[in-house]
Each structure stands twice: as structure tokens, then as C-alpha cells.
Short mmCIF file of C-alpha atoms in Angstrom, two decimals:
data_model
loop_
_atom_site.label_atom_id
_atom_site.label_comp_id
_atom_site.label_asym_id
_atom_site.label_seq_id
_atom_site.Cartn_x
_atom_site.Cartn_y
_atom_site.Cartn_z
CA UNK C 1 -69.50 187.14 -18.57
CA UNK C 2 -67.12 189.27 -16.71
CA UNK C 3 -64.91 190.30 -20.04
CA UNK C 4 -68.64 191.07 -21.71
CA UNK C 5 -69.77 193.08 -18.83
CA UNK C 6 -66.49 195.20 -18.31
CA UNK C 7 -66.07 195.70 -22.17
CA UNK C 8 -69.62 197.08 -22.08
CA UNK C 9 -68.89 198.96 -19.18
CA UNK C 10 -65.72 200.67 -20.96
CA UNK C 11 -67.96 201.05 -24.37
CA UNK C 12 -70.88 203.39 -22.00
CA UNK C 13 -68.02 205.46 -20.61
CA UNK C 14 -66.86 206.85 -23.98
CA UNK C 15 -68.36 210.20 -24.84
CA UNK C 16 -70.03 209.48 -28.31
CA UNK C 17 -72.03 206.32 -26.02
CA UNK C 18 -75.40 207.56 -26.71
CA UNK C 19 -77.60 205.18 -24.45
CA UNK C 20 -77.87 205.02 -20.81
CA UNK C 21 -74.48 204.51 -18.80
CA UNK C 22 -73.54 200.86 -17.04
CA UNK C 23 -71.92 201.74 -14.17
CA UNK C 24 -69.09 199.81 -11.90
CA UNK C 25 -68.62 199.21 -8.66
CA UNK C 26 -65.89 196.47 -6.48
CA UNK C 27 -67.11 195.91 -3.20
CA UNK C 28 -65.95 193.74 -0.07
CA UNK C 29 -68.08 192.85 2.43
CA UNK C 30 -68.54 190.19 5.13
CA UNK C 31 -71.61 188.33 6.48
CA UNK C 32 -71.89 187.21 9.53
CA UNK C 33 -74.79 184.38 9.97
CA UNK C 34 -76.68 184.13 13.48
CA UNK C 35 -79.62 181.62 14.42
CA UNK C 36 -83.43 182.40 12.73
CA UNK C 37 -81.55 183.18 9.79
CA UNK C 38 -79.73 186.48 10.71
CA UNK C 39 -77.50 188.21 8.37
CA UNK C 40 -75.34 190.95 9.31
CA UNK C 41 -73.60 192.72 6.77
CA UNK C 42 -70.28 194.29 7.51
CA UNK C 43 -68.41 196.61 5.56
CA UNK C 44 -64.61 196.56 4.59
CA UNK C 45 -63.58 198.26 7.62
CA UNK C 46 -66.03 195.97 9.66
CA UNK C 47 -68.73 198.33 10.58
CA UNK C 48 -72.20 197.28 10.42
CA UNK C 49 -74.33 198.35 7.29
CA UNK C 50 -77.34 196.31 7.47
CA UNK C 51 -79.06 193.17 9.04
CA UNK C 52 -81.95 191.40 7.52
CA UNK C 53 -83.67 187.80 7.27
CA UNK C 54 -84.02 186.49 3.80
CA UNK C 55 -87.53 184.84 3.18
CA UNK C 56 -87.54 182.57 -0.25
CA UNK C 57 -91.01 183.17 -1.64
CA UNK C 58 -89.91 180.78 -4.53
CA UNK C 59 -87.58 179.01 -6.16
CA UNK C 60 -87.25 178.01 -10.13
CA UNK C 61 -84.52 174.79 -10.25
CA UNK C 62 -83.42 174.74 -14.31
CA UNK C 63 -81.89 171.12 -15.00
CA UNK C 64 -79.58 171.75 -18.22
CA UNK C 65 -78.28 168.18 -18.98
CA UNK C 66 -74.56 168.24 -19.98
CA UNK C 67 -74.17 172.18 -19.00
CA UNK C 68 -74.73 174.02 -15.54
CA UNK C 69 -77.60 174.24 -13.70
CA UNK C 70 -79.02 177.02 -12.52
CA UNK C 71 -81.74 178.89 -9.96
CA UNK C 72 -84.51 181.51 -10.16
CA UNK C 73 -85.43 182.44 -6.41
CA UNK C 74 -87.39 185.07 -5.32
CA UNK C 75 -86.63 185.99 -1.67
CA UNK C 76 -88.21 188.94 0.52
CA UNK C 77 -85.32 190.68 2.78
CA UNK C 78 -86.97 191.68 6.16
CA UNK C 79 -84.62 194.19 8.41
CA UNK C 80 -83.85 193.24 11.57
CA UNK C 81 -82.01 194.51 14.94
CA UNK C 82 -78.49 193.78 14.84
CA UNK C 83 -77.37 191.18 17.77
CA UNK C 84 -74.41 191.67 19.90
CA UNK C 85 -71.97 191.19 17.17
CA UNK C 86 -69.66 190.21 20.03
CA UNK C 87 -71.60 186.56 19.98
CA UNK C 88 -69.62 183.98 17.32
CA UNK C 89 -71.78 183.86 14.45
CA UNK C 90 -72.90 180.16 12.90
CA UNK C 91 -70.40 180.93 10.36
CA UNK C 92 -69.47 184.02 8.08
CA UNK C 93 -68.90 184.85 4.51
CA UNK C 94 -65.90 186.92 2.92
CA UNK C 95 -67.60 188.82 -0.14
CA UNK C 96 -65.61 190.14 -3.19
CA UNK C 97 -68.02 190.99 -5.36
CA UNK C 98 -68.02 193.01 -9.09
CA UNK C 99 -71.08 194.67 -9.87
CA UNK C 100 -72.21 196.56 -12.58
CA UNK C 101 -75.75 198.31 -12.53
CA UNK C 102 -77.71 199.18 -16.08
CA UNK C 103 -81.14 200.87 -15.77
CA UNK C 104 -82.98 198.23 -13.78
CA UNK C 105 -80.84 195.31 -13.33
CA UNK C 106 -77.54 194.66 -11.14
CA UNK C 107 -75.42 191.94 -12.00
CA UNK C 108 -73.23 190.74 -10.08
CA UNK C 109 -70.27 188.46 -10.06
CA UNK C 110 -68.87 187.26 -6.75
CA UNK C 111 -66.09 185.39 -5.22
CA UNK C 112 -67.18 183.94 -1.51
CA UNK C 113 -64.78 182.65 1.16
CA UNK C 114 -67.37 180.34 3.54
CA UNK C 115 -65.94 179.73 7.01
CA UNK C 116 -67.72 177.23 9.29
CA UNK C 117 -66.80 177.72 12.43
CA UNK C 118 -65.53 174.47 14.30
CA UNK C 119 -67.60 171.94 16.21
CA UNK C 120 -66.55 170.50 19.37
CA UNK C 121 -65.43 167.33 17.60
CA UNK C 122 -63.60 169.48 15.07
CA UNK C 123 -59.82 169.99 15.34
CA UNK C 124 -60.28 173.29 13.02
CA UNK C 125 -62.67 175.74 11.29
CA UNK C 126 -63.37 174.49 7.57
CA UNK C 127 -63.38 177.04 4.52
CA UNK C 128 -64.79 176.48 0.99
CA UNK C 129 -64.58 179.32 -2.05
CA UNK C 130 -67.58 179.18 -4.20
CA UNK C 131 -68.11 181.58 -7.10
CA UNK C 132 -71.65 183.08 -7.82
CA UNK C 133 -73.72 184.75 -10.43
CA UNK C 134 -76.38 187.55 -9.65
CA UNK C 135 -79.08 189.15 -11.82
CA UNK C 136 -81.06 191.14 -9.99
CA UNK C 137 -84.06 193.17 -10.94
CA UNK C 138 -83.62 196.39 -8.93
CA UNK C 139 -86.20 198.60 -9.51
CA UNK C 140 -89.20 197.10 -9.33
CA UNK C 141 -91.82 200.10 -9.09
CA UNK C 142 -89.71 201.51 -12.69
CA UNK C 143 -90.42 198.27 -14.09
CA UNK C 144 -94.17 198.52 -13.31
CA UNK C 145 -94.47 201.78 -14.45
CA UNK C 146 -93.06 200.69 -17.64
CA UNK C 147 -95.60 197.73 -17.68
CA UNK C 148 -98.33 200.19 -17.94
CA UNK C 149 -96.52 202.47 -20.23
CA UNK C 150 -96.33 199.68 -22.55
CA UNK C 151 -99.59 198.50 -22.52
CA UNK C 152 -100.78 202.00 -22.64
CA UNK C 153 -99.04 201.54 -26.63
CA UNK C 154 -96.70 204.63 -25.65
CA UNK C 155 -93.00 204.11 -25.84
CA UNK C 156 -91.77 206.95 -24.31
CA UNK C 157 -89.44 206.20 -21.47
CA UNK C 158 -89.29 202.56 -21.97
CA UNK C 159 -85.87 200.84 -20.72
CA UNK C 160 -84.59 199.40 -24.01
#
């Protein structure tokens, strides 16, 4: 997926492309993970850029017998204030993440250092990597405005 995406990405950058550009972006971040489900975002230099709660409105579990699984969620993000970030979080994620944005839809293709902070019976902090895959519709209001395009019967301005 990552050799499709970034040979697509090189294809929209050359000057006889004729359709709408994918664009490219590598981005390191770090979440820190407080009680009730508070996330705060840090940037590479560590400064704050957002806090929020994620609500899952729904999830969509796809069994695929002999291949990987995978999940459809739908989650609301609610922003929150930022606690004293000088409280230890429940644990924090290390973020390096490739994204590439076309029209409506991010995807995005990240590598995530978990650290779980010790417990009093723990000698040590544990760690795991875990690698994840993003679609993510981005622009929801363009997509409903398309919706009604469409069933309007014009074409004009439809994502392709």
C-alpha cells in the first residue's frame, strides 16, 4: 500500500497529471493518554496541538478467514481542556505516521511505539510497536454536497 500510494503520489506531481493532486505529508507526534479517555496530542517539539475524547458511535468487525481482519469504526472526537501535562499520563504513544490526502480521503499509514507506564509490581515500563492502517473520510459536508449533486443527475464537480 505504501509503494502504491507514493508511486501515485509521484505520478500527480508531474506537470502533464491532469486530475486533482495527492498530496504528502510525514508527521511525528505523541499522545499522551489521561483517565475519561483523554488524549493529548503533542507535536515533534512537544508542544500541545490538541486534546480531545474519542466517542465510538460504531464499530464494523470484518472476519476474513485465512487473511487479516479488519475494522470499520466510526468515532466522534469531542475537544477538551488540556490537564496539567505535568501529571504521568496512563501511558503514551510515539506516532510516525505517512499520510497522503486525495480530494476527500486521508490515508494514512502509521508506525506506533505504545509505552505502558509501570505498575507498582512492575520492575519496568513495557513497550509494544504496532503498525496501523487509516482511511479516513475527511470532508464530510463535500461529500454531501456531492450526494445531492448526484442525485440531482448533474455531474459537475463530482470527486471521481
Amino acid at each position: 500500500l505504501n509503494q502504491l500510494l507514493n508511486d501515485r503520489f509521484k505520478l500527480s506531481q508531474r506537470p502533464e497529471h491532469k486530475g486533482p493532486p495527492l498530496t504528502y505529508k510525514h508527521i511525528k507526534e505523541k499522545d499522551l493518554f489521561y483517565p475519561n479517555k483523554v488524549r493529548v496530542t503533542l507535536d515533534s517539539e512537544g508542544k500541545p496541538i490538541r486534546c480531545i475524547t474519542k466517542r465510538r458511535l460504531e464499530d464494523l468487525n470484518v472476519y476474513c478467514p485465512n487473511s487479516l481482519d479488519f475494522r470499520i469504526s466510526a468515532n466522534a472526537e469531542v475537544v477538551v481542556a488540556t490537564p496539567d501535562l505535568a501529571t504521568r499520563p496512563l501511558y503514551e504513544r510515539h506516532k510516525d505516521r505517512i499520510s497522503f490526502l486525495f480530494e476527500i480521503w486521508s490515508f494514512e499509514l502509521t508506525q506506533v511505539l505504545t509505552v505502558f507506564y509501570r505498575l507498582p509490581n512492575e520492575t519496568q515500563n513495557r513497550s509494544q510497536v504496532t503498525y496501523e492502517v487509516e482511511i479516513e473520510l475527511v470532508d464530510v459536508k463535500r461529500l454531501a454536497a456531492e450526494r445531492e449533486r448526484a442525485m440531482r443527475g448533474s455531474r459537475e464537480g463530482l470527486v471521481e
